[in-house]
Amino acid sequence: MTGHSDPSGCGETPRPVLTVEGLTIQVAPPDGAKTVVENLGFTLHRGGTLCLAGESGSGKSMTVLAIMGLLPQLMARKTSGTIRLSDGTELANLNDQAMRRIRANRISMIFQEPMTSLNPVMTIGTRLREVLLEHKVCSGADAPARALALLKDVRITEAENRSKQYPHELSGGMQQRVMIAMALACNPEIGVADAPTTALDVTVQGEVL
């Protein structure tokens, strides 16, 4: 997870952009409730990077999904703890409509598998423009140029030609870069990445990071 840098230059220590305290999450397998995250706490400061490390099944993805308000209903639930933004907003108390306003605008996520978020029948440029317009980042007239600039920001070569291609025409590394561009489109306070380099080879991992 990454918090954007603070351009104000103020000497005061700013409030963390994200504070998690006492987070406990349970899942409901057939053999009974199981705790997968217990009493987890951390703070993320503006301009900082925080990594959650652990073996497979240790609850890293569940933690991220809880922050984003995307825990699978019925199968998983937060039993205790708080998840607060810098202005004191308690994410755990928000309904779906309020969380939709938070996602992308204040917290954006890069999922582990890009093809789960890229529409296979929509070109890259169209998908980016859709995100920009849905969140009212810019006008319809400005959206094509802004989408192209985002692709260039994540170092996609021949960005104009790539914007006309479909996800399956791009390499895994380029698909991840498109996901990063989508995550940055609304200039969120916090960027969350759930193992975004898992399916990539070592060289491409370095480029994406």
mmCIF file of C-alpha atoms in Angstrom:
data_model
loop_
_atom_site.group_PDB
_atom_site.id
_atom_site.type_symbol
_atom_site.label_atom_id
_atom_site.label_comp_id
_atom_site.label_asym_id
_atom_site.label_seq_id
_atom_site.Cartn_x
_atom_site.Cartn_y
_atom_site.Cartn_z
ATOM 1 C CA MET A 1 0.000 0.000 0.000
ATOM 2 C CA THR A 2 1.252 3.430 -0.836
ATOM 3 C CA GLY A 3 0.269 6.886 0.373
ATOM 4 C CA HIS A 4 0.873 9.839 -1.944
ATOM 5 C CA SER A 5 3.493 12.399 -0.939
ATOM 6 C CA ASP A 6 2.522 15.648 0.788
ATOM 7 C CA PRO A 7 3.449 18.710 -1.282
ATOM 8 C CA SER A 8 2.680 21.175 1.530
ATOM 9 C CA GLY A 9 6.091 21.003 3.134
ATOM 10 C CA CYS A 10 4.571 21.534 6.598
ATOM 11 C CA GLY A 11 6.791 20.646 9.506
ATOM 12 C CA GLU A 12 3.968 19.120 11.518
ATOM 13 C CA THR A 13 3.572 15.364 11.573
ATOM 14 C CA PRO A 14 0.451 14.691 9.480
ATOM 15 C CA ARG A 15 -2.267 12.268 10.507
ATOM 16 C CA PRO A 16 -1.859 8.839 8.895
ATOM 17 C CA VAL A 17 -3.805 8.472 5.653
ATOM 18 C CA LEU A 18 -4.904 5.036 6.877
ATOM 19 C CA THR A 19 -5.105 3.583 10.381
ATOM 20 C CA VAL A 20 -6.079 -0.029 11.054
ATOM 21 C CA GLU A 21 -6.542 -1.133 14.673
ATOM 22 C CA GLY A 22 -7.549 -4.503 16.103
ATOM 23 C CA LEU A 23 -8.757 -5.871 12.776
ATOM 24 C CA THR A 24 -10.139 -9.398 13.079
ATOM 25 C CA ILE A 25 -11.684 -11.270 10.153
ATOM 26 C CA GLN A 26 -13.429 -14.631 10.141
ATOM 27 C CA VAL A 27 -14.383 -16.913 7.261
ATOM 28 C CA ALA A 28 -17.117 -19.538 7.313
ATOM 29 C CA PRO A 29 -15.964 -22.868 5.862
ATOM 30 C CA PRO A 30 -18.280 -25.917 6.150
ATOM 31 C CA ASP A 31 -16.529 -27.103 9.331
ATOM 32 C CA GLY A 32 -17.197 -23.860 11.234
ATOM 33 C CA ALA A 33 -15.983 -20.275 11.601
ATOM 34 C CA LYS A 34 -12.247 -19.738 11.290
ATOM 35 C CA THR A 35 -10.259 -16.616 12.162
ATOM 36 C CA VAL A 36 -7.901 -15.678 9.311
ATOM 37 C CA VAL A 37 -6.822 -12.240 10.571
ATOM 38 C CA GLU A 38 -6.556 -11.529 14.302
ATOM 39 C CA ASN A 39 -5.999 -8.192 16.033
ATOM 40 C CA LEU A 40 -4.053 -6.662 13.123
ATOM 41 C CA GLY A 41 -2.965 -3.052 13.357
ATOM 42 C CA PHE A 42 -0.847 -0.676 11.276
ATOM 43 C CA THR A 43 -0.659 2.915 10.072
ATOM 44 C CA LEU A 44 0.127 4.239 6.629
ATOM 45 C CA HIS A 45 1.565 7.754 6.394
ATOM 46 C CA ARG A 46 1.433 10.105 3.443
ATOM 47 C CA GLY A 47 4.393 9.484 1.166
ATOM 48 C CA GLY A 48 5.095 6.099 2.748
ATOM 49 C CA THR A 49 4.947 2.519 1.526
ATOM 50 C CA LEU A 50 3.731 -0.352 3.686
ATOM 51 C CA CYS A 51 4.109 -4.028 2.764
ATOM 52 C CA LEU A 52 2.183 -6.925 4.278
ATOM 53 C CA ALA A 53 4.218 -10.118 4.046
ATOM 54 C CA GLY A 54 3.161 -13.639 4.908
ATOM 55 C CA GLU A 55 2.681 -17.147 3.603
ATOM 56 C CA SER A 56 -0.223 -18.123 1.379
ATOM 57 C CA GLY A 57 -3.460 -18.145 3.361
ATOM 58 C CA SER A 58 -2.171 -15.838 6.102
ATOM 59 C CA GLY A 59 -4.870 -13.239 5.452
ATOM 60 C CA LYS A 60 -3.107 -10.616 3.334
ATOM 61 C CA SER A 61 -5.785 -10.488 0.637
ATOM 62 C CA MET A 62 -8.560 -10.626 3.224
ATOM 63 C CA THR A 63 -7.044 -7.572 4.929
ATOM 64 C CA VAL A 64 -6.964 -5.675 1.654
ATOM 65 C CA LEU A 65 -10.546 -6.664 0.801
ATOM 66 C CA ALA A 66 -11.695 -5.534 4.242
ATOM 67 C CA ILE A 67 -10.103 -2.120 3.703
ATOM 68 C CA MET A 68 -11.814 -1.793 0.328
ATOM 69 C CA GLY A 69 -15.159 -3.009 1.682
ATOM 70 C CA LEU A 70 -15.070 -5.977 -0.675
ATOM 71 C CA LEU A 71 -15.115 -8.973 1.670
ATOM 72 C CA PRO A 72 -17.245 -11.706 0.058
ATOM 73 C CA GLN A 73 -20.660 -11.550 1.689
ATOM 74 C CA LEU A 74 -21.670 -14.545 3.844
ATOM 75 C CA MET A 75 -18.269 -16.176 3.365
ATOM 76 C CA ALA A 76 -16.198 -13.624 5.310
ATOM 77 C CA ARG A 77 -16.808 -10.828 7.803
ATOM 78 C CA LYS A 78 -14.964 -8.336 9.978
ATOM 79 C CA THR A 79 -15.747 -9.259 13.583
ATOM 80 C CA SER A 80 -13.867 -6.400 15.256
ATOM 81 C CA GLY A 81 -11.492 -3.530 14.659
ATOM 82 C CA THR A 82 -11.449 -0.126 12.978
ATOM 83 C CA ILE A 83 -10.294 1.087 9.542
ATOM 84 C CA ARG A 84 -10.006 4.886 9.435
ATOM 85 C CA LEU A 85 -8.963 7.447 6.831
ATOM 86 C CA SER A 86 -7.048 10.644 7.610
ATOM 87 C CA ASP A 87 -10.239 12.652 8.209
ATOM 88 C CA GLY A 88 -11.525 10.085 10.699
ATOM 89 C CA THR A 89 -13.925 8.359 8.286
ATOM 90 C CA GLU A 90 -14.565 4.835 9.599
ATOM 91 C CA LEU A 91 -14.740 2.622 6.521
ATOM 92 C CA ALA A 92 -16.273 -0.327 8.350
ATOM 93 C CA ASN A 93 -19.388 1.733 9.091
ATOM 94 C CA LEU A 94 -20.094 2.822 5.517
ATOM 95 C CA ASN A 95 -22.805 1.302 3.343
ATOM 96 C CA ASP A 96 -22.169 0.155 -0.238
ATOM 97 C CA GLN A 97 -23.165 3.480 -1.785
ATOM 98 C CA ALA A 98 -20.807 5.457 0.469
ATOM 99 C CA MET A 99 -17.967 2.991 -0.173
ATOM 100 C CA ARG A 100 -18.395 3.407 -3.922
ATOM 101 C CA ARG A 101 -17.651 7.101 -3.480
ATOM 102 C CA ILE A 102 -14.509 6.237 -1.498
ATOM 103 C CA ARG A 103 -13.162 3.651 -3.932
ATOM 104 C CA ALA A 104 -11.014 5.050 -6.749
ATOM 105 C CA ASN A 105 -11.442 8.614 -5.474
ATOM 106 C CA ARG A 106 -9.691 8.138 -2.119
ATOM 107 C CA ILE A 107 -8.498 4.518 -2.150
ATOM 108 C CA SER A 108 -7.691 2.681 -5.338
ATOM 109 C CA MET A 109 -6.762 -0.962 -5.782
ATOM 110 C CA ILE A 110 -4.632 -2.952 -8.197
ATOM 111 C CA PHE A 111 -5.889 -6.523 -8.142
ATOM 112 C CA GLN A 112 -3.689 -9.596 -8.386
ATOM 113 C CA GLU A 113 -5.036 -10.706 -11.754
ATOM 114 C CA PRO A 114 -5.558 -7.875 -14.273
ATOM 115 C CA MET A 115 -7.969 -9.808 -16.496
ATOM 116 C CA THR A 116 -10.514 -9.815 -13.669
ATOM 117 C CA SER A 117 -10.822 -6.030 -13.983
ATOM 118 C CA LEU A 118 -10.158 -5.444 -17.684
ATOM 119 C CA ASN A 119 -13.182 -5.900 -19.935
ATOM 120 C CA PRO A 120 -12.207 -8.362 -22.708
ATOM 121 C CA VAL A 121 -14.559 -6.704 -25.236
ATOM 122 C CA MET A 122 -13.485 -3.127 -24.451
ATOM 123 C CA THR A 123 -10.303 -1.502 -25.740
ATOM 124 C CA ILE A 124 -7.766 -0.226 -23.246
ATOM 125 C CA GLY A 125 -8.438 3.394 -24.167
ATOM 126 C CA THR A 126 -12.200 2.979 -23.856
ATOM 127 C CA ARG A 127 -11.843 1.350 -20.420
ATOM 128 C CA LEU A 128 -9.649 4.181 -19.162
ATOM 129 C CA ARG A 129 -12.002 6.827 -20.511
ATOM 130 C CA GLU A 130 -14.891 5.046 -18.815
ATOM 131 C CA VAL A 131 -13.107 5.262 -15.428
ATOM 132 C CA LEU A 132 -12.325 8.943 -15.916
ATOM 133 C CA LEU A 133 -15.882 9.835 -16.858
ATOM 134 C CA GLU A 134 -17.544 7.618 -14.251
ATOM 135 C CA HIS A 135 -15.636 9.392 -11.480
ATOM 136 C CA LYS A 136 -15.948 12.831 -13.134
ATOM 137 C CA VAL A 137 -12.173 13.316 -13.318
ATOM 138 C CA CYS A 138 -12.465 15.277 -16.555
ATOM 139 C CA SER A 139 -14.882 16.142 -19.350
ATOM 140 C CA GLY A 140 -15.706 13.854 -22.238
ATOM 141 C CA ALA A 141 -13.706 16.099 -24.551
ATOM 142 C CA ASP A 142 -10.606 15.850 -22.348
ATOM 143 C CA ALA A 143 -10.898 12.136 -21.553
ATOM 144 C CA PRO A 144 -9.005 10.765 -24.614
ATOM 145 C CA ALA A 145 -5.948 12.936 -23.950
ATOM 146 C CA ARG A 146 -6.035 12.168 -20.236
ATOM 147 C CA ALA A 147 -6.297 8.414 -20.886
ATOM 148 C CA LEU A 148 -3.327 8.587 -23.246
ATOM 149 C CA ALA A 149 -1.295 10.526 -20.659
ATOM 150 C CA LEU A 150 -2.020 7.845 -18.045
ATOM 151 C CA LEU A 151 -0.701 5.115 -20.343
ATOM 152 C CA LYS A 152 2.462 7.127 -20.914
ATOM 153 C CA ASP A 153 2.833 7.676 -17.166
ATOM 154 C CA VAL A 154 3.098 3.905 -16.634
ATOM 155 C CA ARG A 155 5.634 3.668 -19.485
ATOM 156 C CA ILE A 156 3.532 1.805 -22.014
ATOM 157 C CA THR A 157 5.286 2.080 -25.355
ATOM 158 C CA GLU A 158 3.344 3.269 -28.408
ATOM 159 C CA ALA A 159 0.585 4.363 -26.064
ATOM 160 C CA GLU A 160 -1.709 5.643 -28.808
ATOM 161 C CA ASN A 161 -1.673 2.313 -30.640
ATOM 162 C CA ARG A 162 -1.973 0.320 -27.400
ATOM 163 C CA SER A 163 -5.045 2.312 -26.403
ATOM 164 C CA LYS A 164 -6.847 0.857 -29.429
ATOM 165 C CA GLN A 165 -6.018 -2.730 -28.471
ATOM 166 C CA TYR A 166 -7.967 -5.227 -26.377
ATOM 167 C CA PRO A 167 -6.571 -6.730 -23.134
ATOM 168 C CA HIS A 168 -5.748 -10.097 -24.714
ATOM 169 C CA GLU A 169 -3.481 -8.313 -27.219
ATOM 170 C CA LEU A 170 -1.220 -7.049 -24.434
ATOM 171 C CA SER A 171 1.431 -8.912 -22.466
ATOM 172 C CA GLY A 172 0.905 -9.647 -18.777
ATOM 173 C CA GLY A 173 3.224 -6.815 -17.812
ATOM 174 C CA MET A 174 1.367 -4.321 -19.987
ATOM 175 C CA GLN A 175 -1.980 -5.475 -18.604
ATOM 176 C CA GLN A 176 -0.685 -4.771 -15.095
ATOM 177 C CA ARG A 177 0.497 -1.330 -16.183
ATOM 178 C CA VAL A 178 -2.971 -0.591 -17.521
ATOM 179 C CA MET A 179 -4.357 -1.621 -14.118
ATOM 180 C CA ILE A 180 -1.931 0.760 -12.443
ATOM 181 C CA ALA A 181 -3.002 3.545 -14.815
ATOM 182 C CA MET A 182 -6.648 2.878 -13.909
ATOM 183 C CA ALA A 183 -5.767 2.952 -10.210
ATOM 184 C CA LEU A 184 -4.017 6.314 -10.591
ATOM 185 C CA ALA A 185 -6.705 7.862 -12.781
ATOM 186 C CA CYS A 186 -8.525 9.597 -9.913
ATOM 187 C CA ASN A 187 -5.335 10.606 -8.067
ATOM 188 C CA PRO A 188 -6.350 8.721 -4.881
ATOM 189 C CA GLU A 189 -4.810 9.306 -1.463
ATOM 190 C CA ILE A 190 -3.997 5.603 -1.102
ATOM 191 C CA GLY A 191 -3.014 2.953 -3.612
ATOM 192 C CA VAL A 192 -3.468 -0.685 -2.608
ATOM 193 C CA ALA A 193 -1.832 -3.510 -4.566
ATOM 194 C CA ASP A 194 -2.700 -7.169 -3.921
ATOM 195 C CA ALA A 195 0.362 -9.124 -5.111
ATOM 196 C CA PRO A 196 0.312 -7.416 -8.529
ATOM 197 C CA THR A 197 3.448 -9.173 -9.796
ATOM 198 C CA THR A 198 2.571 -12.787 -8.878
ATOM 199 C CA ALA A 199 1.972 -13.991 -12.433
ATOM 200 C CA LEU A 200 4.875 -12.088 -14.008
ATOM 201 C CA ASP A 201 8.421 -13.170 -14.729
ATOM 202 C CA VAL A 202 11.274 -11.591 -12.750
ATOM 203 C CA THR A 203 12.212 -9.027 -15.404
ATOM 204 C CA VAL A 204 8.674 -7.768 -15.816
ATOM 205 C CA GLN A 205 8.193 -7.754 -12.031
ATOM 206 C CA GLY A 206 11.022 -5.248 -11.728
ATOM 207 C CA GLU A 207 9.528 -3.034 -14.430
ATOM 208 C CA VAL A 208 6.060 -3.063 -12.862
ATOM 209 C CA LEU A 209 7.396 -2.276 -9.375
#
